[in-house]
Amino acid sequence: MNGKKDSVVEINIPSIKKGVGPMDERISSFSCRGWIMEVWKFCKEDINRIIFALKVGLAVLLVSLLILIRSPYHVFGSSIIWSILTVAIMFEYTVGATFNRGFNRALGSLLAGVLAIVIAQIALSTGRVAQPIIIGISIFLIGTITSFMKLWPSLAAYEYGFRVILFTYCLIIVSGYRMGNPIRTSMDRLYSIAIGGIVAVLVNVLIFPIWAGEQLHQELVTNFKSVADALEECVKKYLEDDGSNNPEFSNTVMDEFPDEPAYKKCRSTLNSSAKLESLAHSAKWEPPHGKFSHFFYPWSEYVKVGAVLRYCAYEVMALHGVLHSEIQAPYNLRITFQKEIQDATTEAAELVRYLGNDIRDMQRSLKTPLLKKVHVSTERLQRAIDMHSYLLTSIYDQPSDNSSKPLQKLSRTSSNDLSNQMSEFGIKLPDEQNPNSGSFPPPHTESYHEAMRKHSRRLYSWPSREVDAFEEEGGYSADFVPKMRALESTAQLSLATFTSLLIEFVARLDHLVEAVDDLSNLAKFKIQTP
């Protein structure tokens, strides 16, 4: 090239290796043993999943024998295939859901069959020319009416029934028109649907039944335990020293805390509204069984109790938000009220678990002593915050070593003791002779500037910036001290936010106790004997 004989152009073509494509990587990363372990873990979480799958297979097999065996097939004909379709559509996870589906299936099929017979007879009497026109108009009207009715709010629970009416009517009227005997076709289809429905109900009820009422009962009890565990875990993490004053908020996601399983359970409690309502709706279709031995069991009360419990869980979620927020109170300030916070938390969590155990054992007990203990511990926390509210402001100098020693609380004794104790924090009264006169001095004093320089090596909890950085930029500006004091005060007031949320949680326990009492009265729980 370029006019030179000895010029050689060398082109290197990379060799293509087999088995390195995206599909090959996915195949190589697939592990049969890992897949089996994942399936085993999924089945181990709820053994009823295996039972449900086996029951569906058994029900489909039973109705299929009517086709596989020659004698029943000669009796029912090809219409028996509708039995398989009915089992596949009607068989649900719980007994109540199966009854609900079966009711919609039976009622829809019956109405569709009656309408198909009536319309077919009218179409036959009009002659062969007008017959397909009348059938077509009827299909249009049935499709329009059923599709509109299933959107009606009060009829939303019967949405599946309207679907059954639509496709059953269309199949019967069209096939009857081609076969020339719509009445015979309708009766064969109804017989087949009835056989499939009966088989589905018998298998679901008689072989290891999965009751929606028991599922609802266990789900609500689990939610009580989850809320109590999440509350205790949140307060425990808030009061423990993690060795840092400024947690890395940016590295955490508010929806996912992998090291907090109790928090995930609390989040599942907030997302359980639809599940509880679905289980309660299915449980209404179930006959008396097991511990729920009387008719018209108040399943709707379970939904009400779950709603009140979710309001309590909202407060726990808010406490977790404060726990993982960027603005944090100093550790020595948090442990100052450690005993009061722990007492209120322990009593509240104990009451929540006690209510859950009462529902689990289906018993009525006296909850007044426990509720009173919760209120007493909460009032003690409120008094501590009220008496020592001066600790939640930045008008005093904090220890420079950032130790884990709690700050000293002031006791309401004599005025001389009050003056002596306040002087330990560096707080000067306006009048040394009369500690009750006047107000605190303004923050812009020389002593505070000296205190700021004294603590220049300390890392503030928020914002995460050393004081030396401000000195390197040219010293303190005129408005630096007020801004820094405001930031410190904001960080310290986060403790007040945490305690107020805890107090609000306790206040909502009164409504929770009332809801549980209503459930125990309507469900006729047994009275606990002392």
Coordinates of C-alpha atoms in Angstrom, one line a residue:
M1 CA 0.0 0.0 0.0
N2 CA 0.9 3.7 -0.4
G3 CA 3.1 2.7 -3.4
K4 CA 5.5 0.5 -1.5
K5 CA 5.9 -3.2 -2.4
D6 CA 7.0 -4.3 1.1
S7 CA 4.0 -2.6 2.8
V8 CA 1.9 -5.2 4.6
V9 CA -1.3 -4.6 6.3
E10 CA -2.0 -7.0 9.1
I11 CA -5.5 -7.4 10.3
N12 CA -6.1 -9.2 13.6
I13 CA -9.6 -10.9 13.7
P14 CA -10.4 -12.0 17.3
S15 CA -11.4 -15.6 17.6
I16 CA -15.0 -16.3 18.4
K17 CA -15.3 -18.5 21.4
K18 CA -18.3 -20.6 21.9
G19 CA -20.4 -20.5 25.0
V20 CA -19.7 -16.9 26.0
G21 CA -22.9 -15.2 24.7
P22 CA -25.6 -13.8 27.0
M23 CA -27.8 -16.9 26.5
D24 CA -24.8 -19.1 27.3
E25 CA -24.0 -17.1 30.4
R26 CA -27.6 -17.5 31.6
I27 CA -27.5 -21.3 30.9
S28 CA -24.1 -21.7 32.7
S29 CA -25.4 -19.7 35.7
F30 CA -28.5 -21.9 35.9
S31 CA -28.1 -24.4 38.7
C32 CA -30.5 -27.3 39.0
R33 CA -29.7 -27.7 42.7
G34 CA -30.3 -24.0 43.4
W35 CA -33.6 -24.1 41.6
I36 CA -34.7 -27.2 43.6
M37 CA -33.7 -25.4 46.9
E38 CA -35.7 -22.4 45.9
V39 CA -38.8 -24.5 45.2
W40 CA -38.2 -26.3 48.5
K41 CA -38.0 -23.0 50.4
F42 CA -41.2 -21.8 48.7
C43 CA -43.1 -24.9 49.7
K44 CA -41.7 -24.9 53.2
E45 CA -43.0 -21.4 53.8
D46 CA -46.6 -22.7 53.5
I47 CA -47.3 -26.5 53.2
N48 CA -50.9 -25.6 52.1
R49 CA -49.5 -24.7 48.7
I50 CA -48.6 -28.3 48.0
I51 CA -51.9 -29.5 49.3
F52 CA -53.8 -27.1 47.1
A53 CA -51.9 -28.1 44.0
L54 CA -52.5 -31.8 44.7
K55 CA -56.2 -31.3 45.2
V56 CA -56.6 -29.4 41.9
G57 CA -54.8 -32.3 40.1
L58 CA -57.1 -34.8 41.8
A59 CA -60.3 -32.9 40.9
V60 CA -59.3 -32.5 37.3
L61 CA -58.4 -36.2 37.2
L62 CA -61.8 -37.3 38.5
V63 CA -63.8 -35.3 35.9
S64 CA -61.4 -36.4 33.2
L65 CA -62.3 -40.0 33.9
L66 CA -65.8 -39.3 32.7
I67 CA -64.2 -38.8 29.2
L68 CA -61.5 -41.4 29.5
I69 CA -63.9 -44.2 30.5
R70 CA -66.2 -45.2 27.6
S71 CA -69.4 -45.7 29.5
P72 CA -69.8 -42.3 31.0
Y73 CA -68.7 -40.7 27.7
H74 CA -71.5 -42.4 25.9
V75 CA -74.0 -41.0 28.5
F76 CA -72.8 -37.4 28.6
G77 CA -71.1 -37.0 25.2
S78 CA -68.6 -34.3 24.3
S79 CA -70.3 -31.8 26.6
I80 CA -68.6 -33.3 29.6
I81 CA -65.5 -31.3 28.7
W82 CA -67.3 -28.4 30.4
S83 CA -66.7 -30.2 33.7
I84 CA -63.0 -29.9 33.3
L85 CA -63.4 -26.2 32.4
T86 CA -65.5 -25.7 35.5
V87 CA -63.0 -27.4 37.9
A88 CA -60.1 -25.4 36.4
I89 CA -62.0 -22.1 36.8
M90 CA -63.9 -22.7 40.0
F91 CA -61.3 -24.4 42.2
E92 CA -59.8 -21.8 44.5
Y93 CA -57.1 -21.8 47.3
T94 CA -59.6 -21.6 50.2
V95 CA -62.9 -23.2 50.8
G96 CA -64.7 -19.9 51.0
A97 CA -63.3 -18.6 47.8
T98 CA -64.4 -21.9 46.1
F99 CA -67.9 -21.5 47.4
N100 CA -68.0 -17.9 46.2
R101 CA -66.8 -18.9 42.7
G102 CA -69.2 -21.8 42.6
F103 CA -72.1 -19.6 43.5
N104 CA -71.2 -17.1 40.7
R105 CA -70.6 -20.0 38.3
A106 CA -73.9 -21.8 39.1
L107 CA -76.0 -18.7 39.0
G108 CA -74.4 -17.3 35.9
S109 CA -74.7 -20.6 34.1
L110 CA -78.4 -21.1 35.1
L111 CA -79.3 -17.6 34.0
A112 CA -77.4 -18.0 30.7
G113 CA -79.1 -21.3 30.0
V114 CA -82.6 -20.0 30.6
L115 CA -81.9 -16.9 28.5
A116 CA -80.5 -19.1 25.7
I117 CA -83.5 -21.4 25.7
V118 CA -86.0 -18.4 25.6
I119 CA -84.2 -16.5 22.9
A120 CA -83.7 -19.7 20.8
Q121 CA -87.4 -20.5 20.9
I122 CA -88.3 -16.9 19.9
A123 CA -85.7 -17.1 17.1
L124 CA -87.0 -20.4 15.8
S125 CA -90.6 -19.1 15.7
T126 CA -89.6 -16.2 13.4
G127 CA -88.3 -18.4 10.6
R128 CA -84.9 -19.2 9.2
V129 CA -84.3 -15.7 7.7
A130 CA -84.8 -13.7 10.9
Q131 CA -83.3 -16.4 13.3
P132 CA -79.6 -15.4 12.9
I133 CA -80.5 -11.7 13.1
I134 CA -82.4 -12.2 16.4
I135 CA -79.5 -14.3 17.8
G136 CA -76.9 -11.7 16.8
I137 CA -78.9 -8.9 18.3
S138 CA -79.3 -10.9 21.6
I139 CA -75.6 -11.6 21.8
F140 CA -74.9 -7.8 21.4
L141 CA -77.4 -6.9 24.1
I142 CA -76.2 -9.6 26.5
G143 CA -72.6 -8.5 26.1
T144 CA -73.4 -4.9 26.6
I145 CA -75.6 -5.3 29.6
T146 CA -73.3 -7.8 31.5
S147 CA -70.2 -5.7 30.8
F148 CA -72.0 -2.6 32.1
M149 CA -73.4 -4.3 35.2
K150 CA -70.1 -5.7 36.4
L151 CA -68.8 -2.2 36.5
W152 CA -71.5 -1.1 39.0
P153 CA -69.9 -0.6 42.4
S154 CA -72.4 -2.6 44.4
L155 CA -72.2 -5.5 41.9
A156 CA -68.4 -5.6 41.8
A157 CA -68.3 -8.7 44.0
Y158 CA -70.3 -10.6 41.3
E159 CA -68.1 -9.6 38.4
Y160 CA -67.2 -13.2 37.7
G161 CA -70.9 -14.2 37.5
F162 CA -71.5 -11.7 34.8
R163 CA -68.5 -13.0 32.8
V164 CA -70.0 -16.5 33.1
I165 CA -73.4 -15.3 31.9
L166 CA -71.7 -13.7 28.8
F167 CA -69.5 -16.6 27.6
T168 CA -72.0 -19.3 28.6
Y169 CA -74.9 -17.7 26.7
C170 CA -72.8 -17.1 23.6
L171 CA -71.5 -20.7 23.5
I172 CA -74.9 -22.2 24.1
I173 CA -76.9 -20.0 21.7
V174 CA -74.3 -20.3 18.8
S175 CA -73.8 -24.1 19.2
G176 CA -77.5 -24.7 19.6
Y177 CA -78.2 -22.7 16.4
R178 CA -75.8 -24.9 14.4
M179 CA -76.9 -28.2 16.0
G180 CA -80.6 -27.3 15.7
N181 CA -81.6 -28.2 19.2
P182 CA -80.8 -25.4 21.7
I183 CA -82.8 -26.9 24.5
R184 CA -80.8 -30.2 24.4
T185 CA -77.5 -28.3 24.2
S186 CA -78.3 -26.1 27.1
M187 CA -79.3 -29.0 29.3
D188 CA -76.1 -31.0 28.5
R189 CA -74.0 -28.0 29.3
L190 CA -75.7 -27.4 32.6
Y191 CA -75.3 -31.0 33.6
S192 CA -71.6 -30.9 32.8
I193 CA -71.1 -27.7 34.8
A194 CA -73.0 -29.1 37.8
I195 CA -70.8 -32.2 37.8
G196 CA -67.6 -30.2 37.7
G197 CA -68.9 -27.9 40.5
I198 CA -69.8 -30.7 42.7
V199 CA -66.5 -32.5 42.3
A200 CA -64.6 -29.2 43.0
V201 CA -66.5 -28.5 46.2
L202 CA -66.3 -32.1 47.5
V203 CA -62.5 -32.3 46.9
N204 CA -61.9 -28.9 48.4
V205 CA -64.0 -29.5 51.5
L206 CA -63.4 -33.1 52.3
I207 CA -59.6 -33.4 51.6
F208 CA -57.4 -31.2 53.9
P209 CA -59.6 -28.1 53.6
I210 CA -58.0 -24.7 53.7
W211 CA -60.4 -22.4 55.4
A212 CA -60.3 -18.7 54.7
G213 CA -61.5 -18.0 58.2
E214 CA -58.4 -19.6 59.8
Q215 CA -56.1 -17.8 57.3
L216 CA -57.7 -14.5 58.3
H217 CA -57.4 -15.3 62.0
Q218 CA -53.7 -16.3 61.8
E219 CA -52.9 -13.3 59.6
L220 CA -54.3 -10.8 62.1
V221 CA -52.5 -12.4 65.0
T222 CA -49.2 -12.3 63.0
N223 CA -49.7 -8.6 62.4
F224 CA -50.0 -7.9 66.1
K225 CA -46.7 -9.6 66.8
S226 CA -45.0 -7.9 63.9
V227 CA -46.0 -4.4 65.1
A228 CA -44.8 -5.1 68.6
D229 CA -41.5 -6.5 67.4
A230 CA -40.9 -3.6 65.0
L231 CA -41.6 -1.1 67.8
E232 CA -39.1 -2.7 70.2
E233 CA -36.5 -3.1 67.5
C234 CA -36.8 0.5 66.4
V235 CA -36.4 1.9 69.9
K236 CA -33.5 -0.4 70.7
K237 CA -31.6 0.8 67.6
Y238 CA -32.4 4.4 68.4
L239 CA -31.0 4.1 72.0
E240 CA -27.9 2.1 71.2
D241 CA -24.6 3.7 70.3
D242 CA -23.5 2.8 66.8
G243 CA -20.2 4.8 67.1
S244 CA -21.1 7.5 64.7
N245 CA -22.8 10.9 65.0
N246 CA -23.9 11.2 61.4
P247 CA -25.4 8.1 59.8
E248 CA -25.0 7.8 56.1
F249 CA -28.6 8.4 55.0
S250 CA -27.7 8.4 51.3
N251 CA -26.6 4.8 51.5
T252 CA -29.9 3.6 52.8
V253 CA -33.3 3.3 51.1
M254 CA -36.3 4.1 53.1
D255 CA -38.3 1.1 51.7
E256 CA -35.5 -1.5 52.2
F257 CA -33.6 -2.1 55.4
P258 CA -32.0 -5.5 54.9
D259 CA -30.8 -5.8 58.5
E260 CA -34.2 -5.1 60.0
P261 CA -36.6 -8.1 59.5
A262 CA -39.1 -6.8 62.0
Y263 CA -39.4 -3.6 60.0
K264 CA -40.2 -5.6 56.9
K265 CA -42.9 -7.4 58.9
C266 CA -44.3 -4.0 59.9
R267 CA -44.4 -3.0 56.3
S268 CA -46.2 -6.2 55.4
T269 CA -48.8 -5.2 58.0
L270 CA -49.4 -2.0 56.2
N271 CA -49.8 -3.8 52.9
S272 CA -52.2 -6.4 54.4
S273 CA -55.4 -4.4 53.9
A274 CA -56.4 -6.1 50.6
K275 CA -55.5 -9.5 51.8
L276 CA -57.6 -9.2 55.0
E277 CA -60.6 -7.9 53.0
S278 CA -60.3 -10.7 50.5
L279 CA -60.1 -13.4 53.2
A280 CA -63.0 -11.8 55.1
H281 CA -65.1 -11.8 52.0
S282 CA -64.3 -15.5 51.3
A283 CA -64.8 -16.5 55.0
K284 CA -68.4 -15.3 54.8
W285 CA -69.2 -18.1 52.4
E286 CA -67.8 -20.8 54.6
P287 CA -70.0 -23.0 56.9
P288 CA -69.2 -23.2 60.7
H289 CA -66.0 -25.1 61.3
G290 CA -63.4 -25.6 63.9
K291 CA -63.1 -22.8 66.4
F292 CA -65.6 -20.8 64.4
S293 CA -68.6 -22.9 65.3
H294 CA -71.5 -20.5 65.1
F295 CA -73.4 -19.0 62.1
F296 CA -72.9 -15.4 61.0
Y297 CA -69.5 -15.1 62.5
P298 CA -68.4 -11.4 62.5
W299 CA -65.6 -11.7 59.9
S300 CA -65.9 -8.0 59.1
E301 CA -64.7 -7.1 62.6
Y302 CA -61.4 -8.7 61.8
V303 CA -61.0 -6.1 59.0
K304 CA -61.9 -3.3 61.4
V305 CA -59.3 -4.5 63.9
G306 CA -56.7 -4.7 61.2
A307 CA -57.5 -1.2 60.1
V308 CA -56.9 0.2 63.6
L309 CA -53.7 -1.9 63.9
R310 CA -52.4 -0.3 60.7
Y311 CA -52.9 3.1 62.2
C312 CA -50.5 2.0 65.0
A313 CA -48.1 0.6 62.4
Y314 CA -48.0 4.0 60.7
E315 CA -46.5 5.5 63.8
V316 CA -43.9 2.7 63.9
M317 CA -43.0 3.5 60.3
A318 CA -42.6 7.1 61.3
L319 CA -40.3 6.1 64.2
H320 CA -38.2 4.2 61.7
G321 CA -38.1 7.3 59.5
V322 CA -36.6 9.3 62.5
L323 CA -34.2 6.5 63.2
H324 CA -32.8 6.6 59.7
S325 CA -33.0 10.3 59.2
E326 CA -29.9 12.5 58.6
I327 CA -30.7 14.9 61.4
Q328 CA -29.9 13.0 64.6
A329 CA -29.8 14.0 68.3
P330 CA -26.5 13.4 70.0
Y331 CA -26.2 10.1 71.7
N332 CA -25.6 11.4 75.2
L333 CA -28.9 13.3 74.8
R334 CA -30.8 10.3 73.7
I335 CA -29.7 8.1 76.6
T336 CA -30.6 10.9 79.0
F337 CA -34.2 9.8 78.6
Q338 CA -33.4 6.1 78.0
K339 CA -35.3 4.7 81.0
E340 CA -38.5 6.6 80.3
I341 CA -38.4 5.7 76.6
Q342 CA -37.7 2.0 77.2
D343 CA -40.4 1.7 79.9
A344 CA -43.0 3.2 77.6
T345 CA -41.9 1.0 74.7
T346 CA -41.9 -2.2 76.8
E347 CA -45.3 -1.6 78.2
A348 CA -46.8 -0.7 74.8
A349 CA -45.3 -3.7 73.1
E350 CA -46.5 -6.0 75.8
L351 CA -50.0 -4.7 75.5
V352 CA -50.0 -5.2 71.7
R353 CA -48.8 -8.8 72.1
Y354 CA -51.4 -9.4 74.8
L355 CA -54.1 -8.3 72.5
G356 CA -52.8 -10.6 69.8
N357 CA -52.7 -13.5 72.2
D358 CA -56.3 -12.9 73.2
I359 CA -57.4 -13.1 69.6
R360 CA -55.2 -16.1 69.0
D361 CA -56.7 -18.0 72.0
M362 CA -60.2 -16.5 71.3
Q363 CA -60.6 -15.3 74.9
R364 CA -61.7 -12.2 76.7
S365 CA -59.6 -10.8 79.5
L366 CA -59.3 -7.6 81.5
K367 CA -57.0 -5.2 79.8
T368 CA -57.4 -2.3 82.1
P369 CA -54.3 -3.0 84.3
L370 CA -52.0 -3.3 81.2
L371 CA -53.5 -0.2 79.6
K372 CA -53.1 1.8 82.8
K373 CA -49.4 0.7 83.1
V374 CA -48.9 2.0 79.5
H375 CA -50.5 5.3 80.3
V376 CA -48.4 5.7 83.5
S377 CA -45.1 5.0 81.7
T378 CA -46.1 7.4 79.0
E379 CA -47.0 10.2 81.4
R380 CA -43.7 9.7 83.1
L381 CA -42.0 10.2 79.7
Q382 CA -44.0 13.3 79.1
R383 CA -43.1 14.8 82.5
A384 CA -39.4 14.0 81.9
I385 CA -39.5 15.9 78.6
D386 CA -41.4 18.7 80.1
M387 CA -39.2 19.1 83.2
H388 CA -35.9 18.9 81.2
S389 CA -36.9 20.6 78.0
Y390 CA -33.9 22.8 78.4
L391 CA -31.8 19.9 77.2
L392 CA -33.6 20.1 73.8
T393 CA -32.1 23.6 73.1
S394 CA -28.6 24.6 72.3
I395 CA -28.2 27.3 74.9
Y396 CA -25.8 25.2 76.9
D397 CA -22.4 23.8 76.1
Q398 CA -22.2 20.1 75.4
P399 CA -19.2 18.0 76.5
S400 CA -16.3 18.3 74.2
D401 CA -15.4 14.6 74.3
N402 CA -18.7 13.5 72.8
S403 CA -18.9 10.7 75.4
S404 CA -21.7 8.3 75.9
K405 CA -22.4 9.7 79.4
P406 CA -26.0 10.9 79.7
L407 CA -26.5 14.6 80.4
Q408 CA -27.4 15.5 84.0
K409 CA -31.1 16.3 84.6
L410 CA -32.2 19.2 86.8
S411 CA -34.3 18.4 89.8
R412 CA -37.0 20.7 91.0
T413 CA -35.6 21.5 94.4
S414 CA -34.5 24.9 95.7
S415 CA -33.5 27.9 93.7
N416 CA -29.9 27.7 94.9
D417 CA -29.6 24.1 93.8
L418 CA -31.2 25.1 90.5
S419 CA -28.7 27.8 90.0
N420 CA -25.7 25.5 90.9
Q421 CA -26.9 22.8 88.6
M422 CA -27.4 25.2 85.7
S423 CA -24.0 26.7 86.2
E424 CA -22.5 23.2 85.6
F425 CA -23.8 23.4 82.0
G426 CA -22.4 26.9 81.5
I427 CA -25.8 28.6 81.7
K428 CA -25.8 32.0 83.3
L429 CA -28.9 33.5 84.9
P430 CA -29.6 37.2 84.2
D431 CA -29.5 38.0 87.9
E432 CA -27.2 35.9 90.1
Q433 CA -29.0 37.0 93.2
N434 CA -32.5 36.2 91.9
P435 CA -32.6 33.1 89.7
N436 CA -36.2 33.6 88.8
S437 CA -35.9 37.1 87.4
G438 CA -35.5 37.9 83.8
S439 CA -34.7 35.5 81.0
F440 CA -31.7 33.8 79.6
P441 CA -29.0 36.0 78.0
P442 CA -29.0 36.5 74.2
P443 CA -26.9 33.9 72.4
H444 CA -24.5 36.4 70.9
T445 CA -22.0 36.4 73.8
E446 CA -18.2 36.1 74.0
S447 CA -18.5 33.0 76.1
Y448 CA -20.2 31.2 73.3
H449 CA -17.5 32.1 70.8
E450 CA -14.9 30.7 73.1
A451 CA -17.0 27.5 73.5
M452 CA -17.2 27.2 69.7
R453 CA -13.4 27.4 69.3
K454 CA -13.0 25.0 72.2
H455 CA -15.1 22.4 70.3
S456 CA -13.5 23.1 66.9
R457 CA -12.2 19.5 66.7
R458 CA -15.6 18.0 67.3
L459 CA -17.7 16.7 64.4
Y460 CA -21.3 17.9 64.6
S461 CA -24.1 15.4 64.1
W462 CA -25.6 17.6 61.4
P463 CA -24.4 18.8 59.0
S464 CA -21.5 16.4 58.6
R465 CA -18.8 19.1 58.4
E466 CA -16.0 19.8 60.8
V467 CA -15.7 23.3 62.3
D468 CA -12.1 23.5 61.1
A469 CA -13.4 23.7 57.5
F470 CA -15.0 27.0 58.4
E471 CA -11.9 28.3 60.0
E472 CA -9.8 27.5 56.9
E473 CA -12.3 29.5 54.8
G474 CA -11.5 32.6 56.8
G475 CA -12.9 32.3 60.3
Y476 CA -16.3 32.7 61.5
S477 CA -18.7 35.1 59.8
A478 CA -21.1 37.4 61.5
D479 CA -24.0 35.0 61.1
F480 CA -22.1 31.8 61.5
V481 CA -22.8 31.3 65.2
P482 CA -26.6 31.8 65.0
K483 CA -26.8 29.4 62.0
M484 CA -24.7 26.7 63.8
R485 CA -26.8 27.1 67.0
A486 CA -30.0 26.7 64.9
L487 CA -28.6 23.5 63.3
E488 CA -27.7 22.1 66.7
S489 CA -31.1 22.9 68.1
T490 CA -32.8 21.2 65.1
A491 CA -30.7 18.1 65.7
Q492 CA -31.6 18.0 69.4
L493 CA -35.3 18.6 68.6
S494 CA -35.3 15.3 66.6
L495 CA -35.5 13.6 70.0
A496 CA -38.7 15.4 70.8
T497 CA -40.0 14.2 67.4
F498 CA -39.2 10.6 68.3
T499 CA -40.8 10.8 71.7
S500 CA -43.9 12.5 70.4
L501 CA -44.4 9.7 67.8
L502 CA -44.0 7.2 70.6
I503 CA -46.6 9.0 72.7
E504 CA -48.9 9.1 69.7
F505 CA -48.5 5.3 69.3
V506 CA -49.6 4.8 72.8
A507 CA -52.6 7.1 72.3
R508 CA -53.8 5.0 69.5
L509 CA -53.7 1.9 71.6
D510 CA -56.9 3.0 73.3
H511 CA -58.8 2.6 69.9
L512 CA -57.0 -0.8 69.3
V513 CA -58.2 -2.1 72.7
E514 CA -61.7 -0.9 72.0
A515 CA -61.7 -2.7 68.6
V516 CA -60.5 -5.9 70.0
D517 CA -63.2 -5.8 72.7
D518 CA -65.9 -5.3 70.1
L519 CA -64.5 -8.3 68.2
S520 CA -64.4 -10.5 71.3
N521 CA -68.0 -9.6 72.2
L522 CA -69.5 -10.2 68.7
A523 CA -67.5 -13.4 68.2
K524 CA -68.4 -14.7 71.6
F525 CA -64.9 -15.3 72.8
K526 CA -64.7 -17.3 76.0
I527 CA -64.1 -15.3 79.2
Q528 CA -60.7 -15.9 80.8
T529 CA -60.9 -17.2 84.3
P530 CA -58.4 -15.8 86.8

